[in-house]
Coordinates of C-alpha atoms and ligand atoms in Angstrom, one line a residue:
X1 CA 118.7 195.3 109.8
X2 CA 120.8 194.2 106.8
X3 CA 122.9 191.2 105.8
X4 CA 126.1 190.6 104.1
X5 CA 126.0 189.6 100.3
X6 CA 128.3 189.8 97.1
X7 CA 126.5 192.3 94.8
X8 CA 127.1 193.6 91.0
X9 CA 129.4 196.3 90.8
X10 CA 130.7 197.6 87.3
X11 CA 133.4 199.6 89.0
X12 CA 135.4 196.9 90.6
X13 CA 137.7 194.4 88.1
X14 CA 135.7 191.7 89.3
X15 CA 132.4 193.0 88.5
X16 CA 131.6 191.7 92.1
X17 CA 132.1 193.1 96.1
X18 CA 131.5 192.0 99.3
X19 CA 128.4 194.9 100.8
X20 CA 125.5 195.4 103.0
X21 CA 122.4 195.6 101.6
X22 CA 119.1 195.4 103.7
X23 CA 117.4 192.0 105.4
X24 CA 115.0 190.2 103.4
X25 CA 111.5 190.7 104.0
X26 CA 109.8 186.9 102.3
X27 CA 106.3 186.9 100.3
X28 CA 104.0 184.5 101.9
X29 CA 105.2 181.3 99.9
X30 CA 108.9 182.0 100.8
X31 CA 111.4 180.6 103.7
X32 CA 113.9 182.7 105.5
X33 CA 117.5 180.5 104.7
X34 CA 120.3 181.2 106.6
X35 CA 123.3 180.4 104.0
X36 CA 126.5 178.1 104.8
X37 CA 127.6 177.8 101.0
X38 CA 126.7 179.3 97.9
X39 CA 128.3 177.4 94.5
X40 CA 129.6 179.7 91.4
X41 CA 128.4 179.5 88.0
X42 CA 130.1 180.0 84.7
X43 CA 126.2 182.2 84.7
X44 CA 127.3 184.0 87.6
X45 CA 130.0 185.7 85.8
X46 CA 128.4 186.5 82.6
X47 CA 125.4 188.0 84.7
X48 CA 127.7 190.2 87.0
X49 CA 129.2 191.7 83.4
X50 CA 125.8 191.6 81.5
X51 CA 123.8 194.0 83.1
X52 CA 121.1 190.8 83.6
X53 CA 122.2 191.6 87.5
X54 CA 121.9 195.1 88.1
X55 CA 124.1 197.1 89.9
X56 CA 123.4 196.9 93.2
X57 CA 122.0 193.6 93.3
X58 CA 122.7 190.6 94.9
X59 CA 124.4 187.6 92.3
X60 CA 124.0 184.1 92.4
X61 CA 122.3 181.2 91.6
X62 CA 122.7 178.3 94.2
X63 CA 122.5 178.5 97.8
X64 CA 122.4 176.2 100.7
X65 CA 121.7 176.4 104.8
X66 CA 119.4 176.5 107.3
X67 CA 115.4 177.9 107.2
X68 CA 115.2 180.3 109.7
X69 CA 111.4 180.9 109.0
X70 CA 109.0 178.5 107.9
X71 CA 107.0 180.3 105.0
X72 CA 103.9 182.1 106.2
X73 CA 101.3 180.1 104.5
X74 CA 102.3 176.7 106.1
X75 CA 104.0 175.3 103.0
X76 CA 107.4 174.4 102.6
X77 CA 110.3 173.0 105.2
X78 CA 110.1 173.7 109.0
X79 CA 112.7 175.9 110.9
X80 CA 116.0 174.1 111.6
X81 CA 115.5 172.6 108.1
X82 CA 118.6 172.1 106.0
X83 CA 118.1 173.1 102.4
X84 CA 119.1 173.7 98.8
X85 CA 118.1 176.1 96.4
X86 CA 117.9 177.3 92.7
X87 CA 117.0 181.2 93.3
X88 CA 118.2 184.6 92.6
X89 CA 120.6 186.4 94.6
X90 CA 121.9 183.4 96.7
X91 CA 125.5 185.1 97.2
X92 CA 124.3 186.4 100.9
X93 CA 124.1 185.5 104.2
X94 CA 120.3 185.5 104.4
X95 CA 117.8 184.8 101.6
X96 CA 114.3 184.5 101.1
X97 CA 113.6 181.1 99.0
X98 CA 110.1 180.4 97.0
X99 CA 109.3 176.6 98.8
X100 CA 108.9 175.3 95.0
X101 CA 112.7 176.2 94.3
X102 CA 113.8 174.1 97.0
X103 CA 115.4 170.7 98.1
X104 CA 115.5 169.4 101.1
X105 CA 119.1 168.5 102.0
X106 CA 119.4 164.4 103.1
X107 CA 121.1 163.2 105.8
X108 CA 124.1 162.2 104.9
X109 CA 124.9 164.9 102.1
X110 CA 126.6 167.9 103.1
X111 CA 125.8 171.4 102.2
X112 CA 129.3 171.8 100.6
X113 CA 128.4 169.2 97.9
X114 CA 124.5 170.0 97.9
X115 CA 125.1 173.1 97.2
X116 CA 126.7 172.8 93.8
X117 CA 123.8 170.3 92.5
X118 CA 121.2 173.6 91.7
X119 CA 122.3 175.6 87.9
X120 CA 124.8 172.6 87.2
X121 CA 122.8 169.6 88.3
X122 CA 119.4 170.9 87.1
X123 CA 120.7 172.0 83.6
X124 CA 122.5 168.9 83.0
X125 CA 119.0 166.6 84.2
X126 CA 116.5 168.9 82.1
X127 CA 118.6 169.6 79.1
X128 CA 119.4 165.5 78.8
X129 CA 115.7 164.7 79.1
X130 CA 114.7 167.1 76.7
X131 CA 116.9 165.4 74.2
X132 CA 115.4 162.3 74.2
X133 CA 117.7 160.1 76.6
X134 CA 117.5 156.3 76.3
X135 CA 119.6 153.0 76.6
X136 CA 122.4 152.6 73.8
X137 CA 122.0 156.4 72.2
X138 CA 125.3 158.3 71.5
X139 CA 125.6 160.8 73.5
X140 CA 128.3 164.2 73.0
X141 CA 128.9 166.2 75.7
X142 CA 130.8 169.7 75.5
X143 CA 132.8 171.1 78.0
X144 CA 132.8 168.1 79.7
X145 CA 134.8 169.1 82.2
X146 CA 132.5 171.5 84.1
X147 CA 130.0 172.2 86.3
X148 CA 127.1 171.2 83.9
X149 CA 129.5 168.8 82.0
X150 CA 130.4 166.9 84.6
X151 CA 127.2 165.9 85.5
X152 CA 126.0 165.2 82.2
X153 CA 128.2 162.9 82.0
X154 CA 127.1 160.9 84.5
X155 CA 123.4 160.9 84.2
X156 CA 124.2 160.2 80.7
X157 CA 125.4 157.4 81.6
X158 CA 123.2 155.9 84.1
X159 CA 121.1 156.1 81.4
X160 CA 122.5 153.8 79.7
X161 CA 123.8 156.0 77.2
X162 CA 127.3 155.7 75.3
X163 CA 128.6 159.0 76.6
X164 CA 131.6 161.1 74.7
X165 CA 133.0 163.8 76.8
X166 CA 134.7 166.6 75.3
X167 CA 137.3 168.3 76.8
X168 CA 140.1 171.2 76.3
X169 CA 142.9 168.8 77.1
X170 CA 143.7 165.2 78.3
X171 CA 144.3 167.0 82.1
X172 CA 140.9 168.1 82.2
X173 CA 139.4 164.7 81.3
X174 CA 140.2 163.3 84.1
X175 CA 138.1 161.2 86.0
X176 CA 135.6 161.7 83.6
X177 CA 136.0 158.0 82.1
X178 CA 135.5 157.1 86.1
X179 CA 132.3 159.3 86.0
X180 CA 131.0 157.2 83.1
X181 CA 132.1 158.3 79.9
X182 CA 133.2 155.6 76.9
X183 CA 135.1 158.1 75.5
X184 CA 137.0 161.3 76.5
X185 CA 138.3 163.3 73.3
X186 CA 140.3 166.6 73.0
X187 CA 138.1 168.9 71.5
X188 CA 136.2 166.3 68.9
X189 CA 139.1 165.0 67.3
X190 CA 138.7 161.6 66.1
X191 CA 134.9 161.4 66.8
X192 CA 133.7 158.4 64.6
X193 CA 130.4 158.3 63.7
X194 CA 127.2 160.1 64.4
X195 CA 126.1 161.4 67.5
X196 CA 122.1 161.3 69.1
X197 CA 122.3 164.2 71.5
X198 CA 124.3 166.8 72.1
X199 CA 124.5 168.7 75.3
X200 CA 126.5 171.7 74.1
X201 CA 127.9 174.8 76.6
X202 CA 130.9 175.5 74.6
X203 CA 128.9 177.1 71.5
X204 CA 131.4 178.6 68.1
X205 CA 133.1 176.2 65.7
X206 CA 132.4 173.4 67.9
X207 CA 128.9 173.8 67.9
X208 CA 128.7 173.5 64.1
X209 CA 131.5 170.4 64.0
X210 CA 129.0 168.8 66.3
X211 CA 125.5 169.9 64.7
X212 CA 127.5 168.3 61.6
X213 CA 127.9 165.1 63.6
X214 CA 124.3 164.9 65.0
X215 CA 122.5 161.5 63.5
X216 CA 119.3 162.5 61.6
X217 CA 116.4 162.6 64.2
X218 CA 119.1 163.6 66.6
X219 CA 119.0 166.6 68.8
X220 CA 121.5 169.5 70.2
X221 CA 120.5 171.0 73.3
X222 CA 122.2 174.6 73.8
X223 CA 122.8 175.4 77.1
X224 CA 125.8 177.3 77.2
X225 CA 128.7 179.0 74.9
X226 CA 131.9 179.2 77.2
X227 CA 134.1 179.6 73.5
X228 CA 132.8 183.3 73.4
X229 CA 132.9 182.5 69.7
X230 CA 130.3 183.2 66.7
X231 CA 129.1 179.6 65.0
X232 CA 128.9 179.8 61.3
X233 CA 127.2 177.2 59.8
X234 CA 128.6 176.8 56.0
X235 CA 126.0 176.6 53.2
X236 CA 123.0 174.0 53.5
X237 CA 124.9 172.7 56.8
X238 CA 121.1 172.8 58.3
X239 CA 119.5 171.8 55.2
X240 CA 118.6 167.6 55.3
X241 CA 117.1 165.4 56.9
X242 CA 115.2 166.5 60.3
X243 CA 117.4 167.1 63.2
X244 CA 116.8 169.8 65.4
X245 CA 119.2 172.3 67.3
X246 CA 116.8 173.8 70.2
X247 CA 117.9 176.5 73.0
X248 CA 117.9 175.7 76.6
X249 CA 117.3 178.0 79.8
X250 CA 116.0 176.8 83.4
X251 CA 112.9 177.4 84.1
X252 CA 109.7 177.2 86.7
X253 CA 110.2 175.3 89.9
X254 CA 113.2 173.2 90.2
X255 CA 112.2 171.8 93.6
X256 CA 111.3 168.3 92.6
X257 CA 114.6 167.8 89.9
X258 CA 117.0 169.3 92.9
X259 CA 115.2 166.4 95.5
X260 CA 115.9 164.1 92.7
X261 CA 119.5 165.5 92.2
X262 CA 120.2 164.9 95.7
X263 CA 119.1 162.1 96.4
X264 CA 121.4 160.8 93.6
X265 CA 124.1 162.5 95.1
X266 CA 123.8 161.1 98.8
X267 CA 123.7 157.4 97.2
X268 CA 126.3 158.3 96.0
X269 CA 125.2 157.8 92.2
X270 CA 126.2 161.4 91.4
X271 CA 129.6 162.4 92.6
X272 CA 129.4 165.8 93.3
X273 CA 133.0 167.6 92.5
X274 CA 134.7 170.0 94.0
X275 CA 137.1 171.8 92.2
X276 CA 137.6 174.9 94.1
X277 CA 136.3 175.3 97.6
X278 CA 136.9 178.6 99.9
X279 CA 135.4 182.1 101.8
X280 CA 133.2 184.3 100.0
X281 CA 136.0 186.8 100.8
X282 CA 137.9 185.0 98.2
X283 CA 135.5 185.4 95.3
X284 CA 137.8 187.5 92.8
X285 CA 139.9 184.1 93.0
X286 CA 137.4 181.4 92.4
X287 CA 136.0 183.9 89.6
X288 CA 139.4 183.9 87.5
X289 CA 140.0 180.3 88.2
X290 CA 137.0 179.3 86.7
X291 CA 137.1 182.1 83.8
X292 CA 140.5 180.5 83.2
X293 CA 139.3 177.3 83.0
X294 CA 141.0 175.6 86.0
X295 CA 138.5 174.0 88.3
X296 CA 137.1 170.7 87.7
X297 CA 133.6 170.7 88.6
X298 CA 132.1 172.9 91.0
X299 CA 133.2 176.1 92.7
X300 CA 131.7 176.1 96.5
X301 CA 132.0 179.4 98.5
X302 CA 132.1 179.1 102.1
X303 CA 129.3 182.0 103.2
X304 CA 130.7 183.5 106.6
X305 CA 128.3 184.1 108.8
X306 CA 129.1 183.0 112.6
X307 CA 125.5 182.5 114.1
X308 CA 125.1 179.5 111.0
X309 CA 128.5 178.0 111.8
X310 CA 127.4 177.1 115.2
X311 CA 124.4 174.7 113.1
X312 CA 126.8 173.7 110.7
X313 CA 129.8 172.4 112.5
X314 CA 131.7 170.5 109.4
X315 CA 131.7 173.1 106.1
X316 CA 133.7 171.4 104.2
X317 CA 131.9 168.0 104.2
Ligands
NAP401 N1 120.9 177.6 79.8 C1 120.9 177.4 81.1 O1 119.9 177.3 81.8 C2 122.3 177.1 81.7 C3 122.4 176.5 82.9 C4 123.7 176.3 83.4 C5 124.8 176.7 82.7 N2 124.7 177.3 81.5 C6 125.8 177.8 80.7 O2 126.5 176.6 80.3 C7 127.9 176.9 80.2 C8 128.7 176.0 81.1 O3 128.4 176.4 82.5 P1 129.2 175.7 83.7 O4 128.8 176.3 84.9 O5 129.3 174.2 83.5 O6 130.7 176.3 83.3 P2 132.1 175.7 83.7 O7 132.0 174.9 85.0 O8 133.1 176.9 83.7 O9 132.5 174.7 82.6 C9 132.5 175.1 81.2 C10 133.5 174.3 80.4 O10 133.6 174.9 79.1 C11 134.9 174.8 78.7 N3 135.4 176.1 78.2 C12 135.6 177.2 78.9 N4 136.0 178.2 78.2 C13 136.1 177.7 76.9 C14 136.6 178.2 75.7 N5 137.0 179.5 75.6 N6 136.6 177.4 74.6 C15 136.2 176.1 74.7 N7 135.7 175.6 75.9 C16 135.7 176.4 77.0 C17 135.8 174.3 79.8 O11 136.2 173.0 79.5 P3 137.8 172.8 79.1 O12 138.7 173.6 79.9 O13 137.9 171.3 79.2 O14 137.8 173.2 77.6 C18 134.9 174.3 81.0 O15 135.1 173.2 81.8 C19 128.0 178.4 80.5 O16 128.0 179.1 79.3 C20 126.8 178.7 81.3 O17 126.4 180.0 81.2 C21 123.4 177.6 81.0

């Protein structure tokens, strides 16, 4: 038996094709998930050019749908279950999911809008808490606009934070000052004052203008470097009071943060953004969008697979 998934290939522009590669066979802690939608990272793209992926193998990141086996040693979500999840090669039509990866998916969220809550949602919670979040702190968030951005800034800011978004242009600040921001600036231009956290996924000369805005005691977290640009820090620019510039990568379980995430998002506390939504079949296309910096938010992919679509009947809720 084999399933249907988008796997690395070096050979094609994209990096990326639709193939067949065989039916996954799940450990004992692991749930058989029947994908609906599958959400692409800005990760996604660097893994499927990095060699991080290998050829051959399946990408992605963030998948959602329906368990279609209940894990063999009775932990985890029931068949029928809907579900999120933060695990590798999501891009396919059938996955096996560690149960401590996972979320259930509430009533009242759909898997279109669950499913972009895993990389973005998770790295924007985690990265914010390791900063040192709390009422009244100035807050600088980079790139802004995106997946990880855009939720930043609103956890931020129902954290009481005051929350400055950074963005490439006044178009792609938009709704961010709905989302919660004080501010939305074009690049930092203008930025008064210091700054107490930093989430940072831009990286290169902003990276340094903002490690030179951070308040002593203050913290960057680096969680991404969309510029593709070196940052060079000028003479004694790190030398001074104690602040701290500290790398960030998800890791262990990210069950319990994704039921958080959720939850958010079904009050409706966390918008969830869609910027791009579509088939699978269409991934060269949501792949240069987001390299070329035109979705706001999320980018959903619609996973085709006919036997889910009869449990799923609304995919774009
Ligand atoms: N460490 C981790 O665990 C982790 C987890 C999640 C994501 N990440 C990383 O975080 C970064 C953001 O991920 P994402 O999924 O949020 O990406 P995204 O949705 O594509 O958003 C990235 C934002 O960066 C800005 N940007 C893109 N290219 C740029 C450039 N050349 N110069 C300046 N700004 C640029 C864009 O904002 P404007 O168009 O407004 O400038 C864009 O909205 C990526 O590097 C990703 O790999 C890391």
């Amino acid at each position: 038996m084999s399933v249907r998934a988008l796997v690395v290939d070096p050979s094609v522009p994209a990096a990326v094709r639709l193939a067949e590669v065989p039916d996954p066979a799940p450990g004992p802690g692991q749930i058989l998930v029947d994908v609906s939608h599958a959400s692409l990272n800005y990760g996604d793209l660097n893994d499927a050019r990095s060699g991080r992926v290998p050829a051959g193998a399946v990408l992605g990141s963030d998948a959602a749908g329906v368990v279609v086996r209940a894990a063999a040693d009775g932990t985890g979500p029931a068949e029928g279950t809907r579900v999120v999840a933060l695990t590798s090669g999501a891009f396919a039509e059938r996955v096996a999911i560690d149960v401590g990866s996972l979320a259930e998916i509430p009533k009242g969220l759909g898997p279109a809008r669950a499913v972009a809550l895993p990389v973005a949602g998770v790295a924007a919670l985690r990265s914010l808490r390791a900063a040192g979040l709390g009422p009244g702190k100035r807050v600088l968030i980079t790139g802004a606009s995106g997946g990880v951005g855009r939720f930043a800034v609103q956890l931020a800011a129902r954290a009481g934070a005051h929350v400055i978004a950074s963005v490439g242009s006044a178009a792609r600040g938009e709704g961010l000052a709905k989302a919660g921001a004080d501010e939305v600036l074009i690049g930092l231009e203008g930025l008064q004052g210091p700054v107490d956290v930093v989430i940072d996924s831009v990286g290169g000369p902003q990276l340094v203008e903002a490690w030179n805005l951070l308040a002593p005691g203050g913290s960057v977290q680096s969680v991404g470097w969309t510029s593709g640009e070196p940052a060079v820090f000028p003479p004694y620019a790190t030398v001074g009071p104690a602040k701290s510039l500290t790398s960030f990568v998800i890791e262990g379980d990210t069950g319990a943060d994704l039921a958080v995430l959720t939850e958010l998002a079904t009050e409706g506390a966390v918008t969830v953004e869609i910027g791009w939504q579509g088939s699978w079949e269409r991934f060269d296309e949501a792949a240069e969008a987001l390299r070329g910096r035109l979705i706001s938010g999320k980018a959903v992919l619609e996973v085709a697979c006919s036997e889910l679509h009869a449990t799923v009947p609304s995919p774009r809720d």
